[in-house]
Amino acid sequence: MQVGMRSDTNPTLADKLAAAIADGILNGKLPPGERLDEVGLAEQHGVSRTPVREALRQLAMSGLIDMRPRKGAIVSKATPEEIESLFVAMAEMEATCARLAAMSMTPIERRRLQARHEAMMALAAAGETEAYSDANVAFHSAIYAGAHNAPLAEYAMNLRRRVGPFRRAQFRMDGRLLRSNQEHDAVVRAIVSGDAAGAHAAMIHHVSLVEDAFEAFAAINAA
Amino acid sequence: MQVGMRSDTNPTLADKLAAAIADGILNGKLPPGERLDEVGLAEQHGVSRTPVREALRQLAMSGLIDMRPRKGAIVSKATPEEIESLFVAMAEMEATCARLAAMSMTPIERRRLQARHEAMMALAAAGETEAYSDANVAFHSAIYAGAHNAPLAEYAMNLRRRVGPFRRAQFRMDGRLLRSNQEHDAVVRAIVSGDAAGAHAAMIHHVSLVEDAFEAFAAINAA
DNA sequence: TAGGATGAAATTGCATACAATTACGCCCGG
DNA sequence: CCGGGCGTAATTGTATGCAATTTCATCCTA
């Protein structure tokens, strides 16, 4: 579910375009700083500029792109400080969701989270990076949902999308999978046992380490 | 500053329309559930439907209105449960900002927050509801800014806007001003002294009590 | 050669026109 | 009197056209 996305019984072209463009951004086909030409996108998708403009506005509000009047739109390009802020914000949002999840998840949700986590242990041990990455998104989404608070879950998911373009290849690092899984273990234990403060702390710890991985990655790339 | 709002050296019609419509919603001229007719808004503002539609999309992404394809837009109307979620989300966001502010505000920012708080004491004592309300927004905004994290500040402000239509007349209750000010005192003391956990707790307490005021207000209205 | 003025091309912003779906009143049948 | 089908009006979605600003290359000048 997406922030403010129009309910999708009959999605409009603008909605589909927004999804397609967002996909391109998250896939790296549209890297940060890339110019988003209205006529280009329109021709590329075989539509007129009107729905393209509406899609761009949607994406601008989500923070995925930047628009400046009369200057056009680009994929959001952030300074290192802004990227740092995004990671801090995401850590805080995830930690908040984890805290609420520890307080308000149902017993069934807790068991399912535990099962999900255990399944991921096998993936981590087998080094299945891709499958682990997908499962990881689902794992965090389960925690968002467990907070039982739609606005917070939407913000958390939105932030996760926004940092996406800046954290590619995070799991490529040696031992990252196993370490991630160990951190998940602390998070899951706290949530399952209803330890709100512990869940918060464990999640902040976890996401902050992901951030470290990014910093290292950025440093390597800069060299 | 608004989430994703286009930088405003030369704001577009859509941006100005979005601001105008948002203003109408926050002022109560456009109550929750009100239908937002595109041609009506266009004629009312003397523009065509195109910028109106773009403004509506912006507002939809901010959560202030709901759009359903081919069904039109309405001012967001929430169930009591959804309103509760909004208040919880706002409390969490504000508390997170307060926690970060306690950790990262500069000495100057701390002193200014203290001064702001002390000025509000006088307003509360004098029962100047309107001035206090304005100062209250500035007070909370100062804390958002003190978190030194633009994304979180934007989310917090956005949530504050979203709950606006559902918390009108909150300060009308007897003694609410003085109580609010006392709660602010706890928040300010924690932030100024760098007590992150205390700031978080005090802010959650404060915003939760505002929520209680809403609940009471809603109950009275229902009767 | 560097710098700035200039003009055309490209691009965005807005308005208008058309298409398609929905909403609503009306009539008819039961 | 009530409910369902039907047709028209109203409303939204999309395309196209025009105006205005920006951008970029070119040329002129110091």
PDB file of N, CA and C in Angstrom, chain A residues 32-92:
ATOM      1  N   PRO A  32      19.986   8.527  -9.488  1.00  0.00           N
ATOM      2  CA  PRO A  32      19.821   9.870  -8.922  1.00  0.00           C
ATOM      3  C   PRO A  32      20.466  10.924  -9.812  1.00  0.00           C
ATOM      4  N   GLY A  33      19.761  12.009 -10.017  1.00  0.00           N
ATOM      5  CA  GLY A  33      20.249  13.084 -10.849  1.00  0.00           C
ATOM      6  C   GLY A  33      19.737  13.006 -12.280  1.00  0.00           C
ATOM      7  N   GLU A  34      19.246  11.837 -12.669  1.00  0.00           N
ATOM      8  CA  GLU A  34      18.743  11.661 -14.035  1.00  0.00           C
ATOM      9  C   GLU A  34      17.577  12.603 -14.304  1.00  0.00           C
ATOM     10  N   ARG A  35      17.598  13.209 -15.472  1.00  0.00           N
ATOM     11  CA  ARG A  35      16.551  14.140 -15.839  1.00  0.00           C
ATOM     12  C   ARG A  35      15.337  13.354 -16.289  1.00  0.00           C
ATOM     13  N   LEU A  36      14.160  13.817 -15.898  1.00  0.00           N
ATOM     14  CA  LEU A  36      12.919  13.149 -16.268  1.00  0.00           C
ATOM     15  C   LEU A  36      12.152  14.050 -17.232  1.00  0.00           C
ATOM     16  N   ASP A  37      12.381  13.811 -18.506  1.00  0.00           N
ATOM     17  CA  ASP A  37      11.781  14.636 -19.545  1.00  0.00           C
ATOM     18  C   ASP A  37      10.330  14.219 -19.763  1.00  0.00           C
ATOM     19  N   GLU A  38       9.439  15.195 -19.723  1.00  0.00           N
ATOM     20  CA  GLU A  38       8.019  14.866 -19.816  1.00  0.00           C
ATOM     21  C   GLU A  38       7.668  14.241 -21.165  1.00  0.00           C
ATOM     22  N   VAL A  39       8.080  14.860 -22.238  1.00  0.00           N
ATOM     23  CA  VAL A  39       7.736  14.311 -23.557  1.00  0.00           C
ATOM     24  C   VAL A  39       8.435  12.968 -23.762  1.00  0.00           C
ATOM     25  N   GLY A  40       9.656  12.859 -23.279  1.00  0.00           N
ATOM     26  CA  GLY A  40      10.359  11.590 -23.405  1.00  0.00           C
ATOM     27  C   GLY A  40       9.603  10.465 -22.711  1.00  0.00           C
ATOM     28  N   LEU A  41       9.233  10.695 -21.469  1.00  0.00           N
ATOM     29  CA  LEU A  41       8.487   9.678 -20.727  1.00  0.00           C
ATOM     30  C   LEU A  41       7.142   9.401 -21.393  1.00  0.00           C
ATOM     31  N   ALA A  42       6.513  10.465 -21.885  1.00  0.00           N
ATOM     32  CA  ALA A  42       5.209  10.290 -22.528  1.00  0.00           C
ATOM     33  C   ALA A  42       5.343   9.388 -23.751  1.00  0.00           C
ATOM     34  N   GLU A  43       6.297   9.689 -24.619  1.00  0.00           N
ATOM     35  CA  GLU A  43       6.477   8.878 -25.823  1.00  0.00           C
ATOM     36  C   GLU A  43       6.876   7.456 -25.448  1.00  0.00           C
ATOM     37  N   GLN A  44       7.780   7.377 -24.483  1.00  0.00           N
ATOM     38  CA  GLN A  44       8.262   6.066 -24.065  1.00  0.00           C
ATOM     39  C   GLN A  44       7.125   5.165 -23.584  1.00  0.00           C
ATOM     40  N   HIS A  45       6.110   5.764 -22.969  1.00  0.00           N
ATOM     41  CA  HIS A  45       5.000   4.956 -22.471  1.00  0.00           C
ATOM     42  C   HIS A  45       3.775   5.048 -23.376  1.00  0.00           C
ATOM     43  N   GLY A  46       3.906   5.786 -24.448  1.00  0.00           N
ATOM     44  CA  GLY A  46       2.804   5.856 -25.402  1.00  0.00           C
ATOM     45  C   GLY A  46       1.591   6.596 -24.891  1.00  0.00           C
ATOM     46  N   VAL A  47       1.816   7.618 -24.078  1.00  0.00           N
ATOM     47  CA  VAL A  47       0.697   8.417 -23.565  1.00  0.00           C
ATOM     48  C   VAL A  47       1.015   9.894 -23.772  1.00  0.00           C
ATOM     49  N   SER A  48       0.097  10.738 -23.357  1.00  0.00           N
ATOM     50  CA  SER A  48       0.332  12.174 -23.488  1.00  0.00           C
ATOM     51  C   SER A  48       1.062  12.693 -22.252  1.00  0.00           C
ATOM     52  N   ARG A  49       1.382  13.951 -22.286  1.00  0.00           N
ATOM     53  CA  ARG A  49       2.132  14.510 -21.169  1.00  0.00           C
ATOM     54  C   ARG A  49       1.269  14.647 -19.912  1.00  0.00           C
ATOM     55  N   THR A  50      -0.017  14.774 -20.087  1.00  0.00           N
ATOM     56  CA  THR A  50      -0.880  15.054 -18.933  1.00  0.00           C
ATOM     57  C   THR A  50      -0.730  14.017 -17.814  1.00  0.00           C
ATOM     58  N   PRO A  51      -0.954  12.743 -18.086  1.00  0.00           N
ATOM     59  CA  PRO A  51      -0.785  11.783 -16.977  1.00  0.00           C
ATOM     60  C   PRO A  51       0.652  11.703 -16.500  1.00  0.00           C
ATOM     61  N   VAL A  52       1.604  11.954 -17.386  1.00  0.00           N
ATOM     62  CA  VAL A  52       3.001  11.951 -16.949  1.00  0.00           C
ATOM     63  C   VAL A  52       3.227  13.033 -15.902  1.00  0.00           C
ATOM     64  N   ARG A  53       2.696  14.205 -16.168  1.00  0.00           N
ATOM     65  CA  ARG A  53       2.867  15.301 -15.210  1.00  0.00           C
ATOM     66  C   ARG A  53       2.241  14.955 -13.861  1.00  0.00           C
ATOM     67  N   GLU A  54       1.080  14.325 -13.897  1.00  0.00           N
ATOM     68  CA  GLU A  54       0.434  13.971 -12.626  1.00  0.00           C
ATOM     69  C   GLU A  54       1.246  12.914 -11.893  1.00  0.00           C
ATOM     70  N   ALA A  55       1.794  11.975 -12.650  1.00  0.00           N
ATOM     71  CA  ALA A  55       2.641  10.957 -12.010  1.00  0.00           C
ATOM     72  C   ALA A  55       3.862  11.609 -11.381  1.00  0.00           C
ATOM     73  N   LEU A  56       4.464  12.538 -12.083  1.00  0.00           N
ATOM     74  CA  LEU A  56       5.652  13.201 -11.549  1.00  0.00           C
ATOM     75  C   LEU A  56       5.327  13.936 -10.256  1.00  0.00           C
ATOM     76  N   ARG A  57       4.156  14.540 -10.219  1.00  0.00           N
ATOM     77  CA  ARG A  57       3.764  15.248  -9.004  1.00  0.00           C
ATOM     78  C   ARG A  57       3.626  14.268  -7.836  1.00  0.00           C
ATOM     79  N   GLN A  58       3.043  13.121  -8.121  1.00  0.00           N
ATOM     80  CA  GLN A  58       2.919  12.107  -7.079  1.00  0.00           C
ATOM     81  C   GLN A  58       4.304  11.725  -6.562  1.00  0.00           C
ATOM     82  N   LEU A  59       5.193  11.453  -7.492  1.00  0.00           N
ATOM     83  CA  LEU A  59       6.538  11.017  -7.091  1.00  0.00           C
ATOM     84  C   LEU A  59       7.269  12.129  -6.351  1.00  0.00           C
ATOM     85  N   ALA A  60       7.007  13.361  -6.736  1.00  0.00           N
ATOM     86  CA  ALA A  60       7.669  14.480  -6.049  1.00  0.00           C
ATOM     87  C   ALA A  60       7.222  14.534  -4.599  1.00  0.00           C
ATOM     88  N   MET A  61       5.924  14.342  -4.361  1.00  0.00           N
ATOM     89  CA  MET A  61       5.427  14.378  -2.990  1.00  0.00           C
ATOM     90  C   MET A  61       5.990  13.214  -2.183  1.00  0.00           C
ATOM     91  N   SER A  62       6.265  12.095  -2.834  1.00  0.00           N
ATOM     92  CA  SER A  62       6.815  10.948  -2.096  1.00  0.00           C
ATOM     93  C   SER A  62       8.295  11.155  -1.812  1.00  0.00           C
ATOM     94  N   GLY A  63       8.910  12.151  -2.439  1.00  0.00           N
ATOM     95  CA  GLY A  63      10.309  12.420  -2.186  1.00  0.00           C
ATOM     96  C   GLY A  63      11.250  11.684  -3.118  1.00  0.00           C
ATOM     97  N   LEU A  64      10.687  10.865  -3.998  1.00  0.00           N
ATOM     98  CA  LEU A  64      11.535  10.065  -4.886  1.00  0.00           C
ATOM     99  C   LEU A  64      12.142  10.909  -5.997  1.00  0.00           C
ATOM    100  N   ILE A  65      11.472  11.974  -6.384  1.00  0.00           N
ATOM    101  CA  ILE A  65      12.026  12.877  -7.391  1.00  0.00           C
ATOM    102  C   ILE A  65      11.927  14.312  -6.881  1.00  0.00           C
ATOM    103  N   ASP A  66      12.662  15.186  -7.517  1.00  0.00           N
ATOM    104  CA  ASP A  66      12.617  16.615  -7.185  1.00  0.00           C
ATOM    105  C   ASP A  66      12.113  17.383  -8.390  1.00  0.00           C
ATOM    106  N   MET A  67      11.148  18.276  -8.145  1.00  0.00           N
ATOM    107  CA  MET A  67      10.643  19.115  -9.226  1.00  0.00           C
ATOM    108  C   MET A  67      10.898  20.569  -8.860  1.00  0.00           C
ATOM    109  N   ARG A  68      11.339  21.310  -9.852  1.00  0.00           N
ATOM    110  CA  ARG A  68      11.453  22.748  -9.658  1.00  0.00           C
ATOM    111  C   ARG A  68      10.686  23.432 -10.763  1.00  0.00           C
ATOM    112  N   PRO A  69       9.811  24.371 -10.383  1.00  0.00           N
ATOM    113  CA  PRO A  69       8.947  25.003 -11.388  1.00  0.00           C
ATOM    114  C   PRO A  69       9.752  25.501 -12.585  1.00  0.00           C
ATOM    115  N   ARG A  70       9.286  25.142 -13.730  1.00  0.00           N
ATOM    116  CA  ARG A  70       9.884  25.587 -15.010  1.00  0.00           C
ATOM    117  C   ARG A  70      11.281  25.031 -15.228  1.00  0.00           C
ATOM    118  N   LYS A  71      11.707  24.166 -14.321  1.00  0.00           N
ATOM    119  CA  LYS A  71      13.057  23.632 -14.480  1.00  0.00           C
ATOM    120  C   LYS A  71      13.039  22.120 -14.685  1.00  0.00           C
ATOM    121  N   GLY A  72      11.895  21.525 -14.538  1.00  0.00           N
ATOM    122  CA  GLY A  72      11.809  20.099 -14.788  1.00  0.00           C
ATOM    123  C   GLY A  72      12.036  19.242 -13.556  1.00  0.00           C
ATOM    124  N   ALA A  73      12.010  17.946 -13.759  1.00  0.00           N
ATOM    125  CA  ALA A  73      12.113  16.992 -12.661  1.00  0.00           C
ATOM    126  C   ALA A  73      13.344  16.125 -12.836  1.00  0.00           C
ATOM    127  N   ILE A  74      13.976  15.784 -11.722  1.00  0.00           N
ATOM    128  CA  ILE A  74      15.092  14.852 -11.742  1.00  0.00           C
ATOM    129  C   ILE A  74      14.890  13.826 -10.634  1.00  0.00           C
ATOM    130  N   VAL A  75      15.505  12.681 -10.798  1.00  0.00           N
ATOM    131  CA  VAL A  75      15.514  11.699  -9.721  1.00  0.00           C
ATOM    132  C   VAL A  75      16.258  12.318  -8.547  1.00  0.00           C
ATOM    133  N   SER A  76      15.677  12.216  -7.367  1.00  0.00           N
ATOM    134  CA  SER A  76      16.246  12.892  -6.199  1.00  0.00           C
ATOM    135  C   SER A  76      17.726  12.557  -6.033  1.00  0.00           C
ATOM    136  N   LYS A  77      18.493  13.609  -5.946  1.00  0.00           N
ATOM    137  CA  LYS A  77      19.935  13.454  -5.756  1.00  0.00           C
ATOM    138  C   LYS A  77      20.271  14.159  -4.448  1.00  0.00           C
ATOM    139  N   ALA A  78      20.782  13.415  -3.511  1.00  0.00           N
ATOM    140  CA  ALA A  78      20.984  13.966  -2.177  1.00  0.00           C
ATOM    141  C   ALA A  78      22.459  14.101  -1.867  1.00  0.00           C
ATOM    142  N   THR A  79      22.786  15.082  -1.064  1.00  0.00           N
ATOM    143  CA  THR A  79      24.142  15.215  -0.559  1.00  0.00           C
ATOM    144  C   THR A  79      24.379  14.126   0.492  1.00  0.00           C
ATOM    145  N   PRO A  80      25.620  13.836   0.807  1.00  0.00           N
ATOM    146  CA  PRO A  80      25.893  12.844   1.858  1.00  0.00           C
ATOM    147  C   PRO A  80      25.164  13.169   3.149  1.00  0.00           C
ATOM    148  N   GLU A  81      25.081  14.442   3.499  1.00  0.00           N
ATOM    149  CA  GLU A  81      24.376  14.806   4.736  1.00  0.00           C
ATOM    150  C   GLU A  81      22.892  14.460   4.622  1.00  0.00           C
ATOM    151  N   GLU A  82      22.306  14.723   3.464  1.00  0.00           N
ATOM    152  CA  GLU A  82      20.880  14.409   3.296  1.00  0.00           C
ATOM    153  C   GLU A  82      20.654  12.909   3.312  1.00  0.00           C
ATOM    154  N   ILE A  83      21.591  12.178   2.703  1.00  0.00           N
ATOM    155  CA  ILE A  83      21.467  10.720   2.729  1.00  0.00           C
ATOM    156  C   ILE A  83      21.550  10.231   4.170  1.00  0.00           C
ATOM    157  N   GLU A  84      22.466  10.791   4.908  1.00  0.00           N
ATOM    158  CA  GLU A  84      22.583  10.444   6.327  1.00  0.00           C
ATOM    159  C   GLU A  84      21.255  10.702   7.043  1.00  0.00           C
ATOM    160  N   SER A  85      20.650  11.849   6.768  1.00  0.00           N
ATOM    161  CA  SER A  85      19.363  12.162   7.389  1.00  0.00           C
ATOM    162  C   SER A  85      18.307  11.130   7.021  1.00  0.00           C
ATOM    163  N   LEU A  86      18.311  10.729   5.772  1.00  0.00           N
ATOM    164  CA  LEU A  86      17.333   9.720   5.342  1.00  0.00           C
ATOM    165  C   LEU A  86      17.526   8.423   6.115  1.00  0.00           C
ATOM    166  N   PHE A  87      18.776   8.029   6.286  1.00  0.00           N
ATOM    167  CA  PHE A  87      19.027   6.778   7.004  1.00  0.00           C
ATOM    168  C   PHE A  87      18.638   6.904   8.471  1.00  0.00           C
ATOM    169  N   VAL A  88      18.944   8.031   9.060  1.00  0.00           N
ATOM    170  CA  VAL A  88      18.545   8.236  10.452  1.00  0.00           C
ATOM    171  C   VAL A  88      17.028   8.204  10.572  1.00  0.00           C
ATOM    172  N   ALA A  89      16.367   8.886   9.656  1.00  0.00           N
ATOM    173  CA  ALA A  89      14.904   8.909   9.692  1.00  0.00           C
ATOM    174  C   ALA A  89      14.345   7.502   9.549  1.00  0.00           C
ATOM    175  N   MET A  90      14.914   6.739   8.622  1.00  0.00           N
ATOM    176  CA  MET A  90      14.420   5.382   8.432  1.00  0.00           C
ATOM    177  C   MET A  90      14.649   4.560   9.685  1.00  0.00           C
ATOM    178  N   ALA A  91      15.821   4.695  10.284  1.00  0.00           N
ATOM    179  CA  ALA A  91      16.101   3.955  11.505  1.00  0.00           C
ATOM    180  C   ALA A  91      15.073   4.293  12.580  1.00  0.00           C
ATOM    181  N   GLU A  92      14.773   5.567  12.725  1.00  0.00           N
ATOM    182  CA  GLU A  92      13.815   5.983  13.745  1.00  0.00           C
ATOM    183  C   GLU A  92      12.419   5.432  13.452  1.00  0.00           C
TER     184      GLU A  92
END
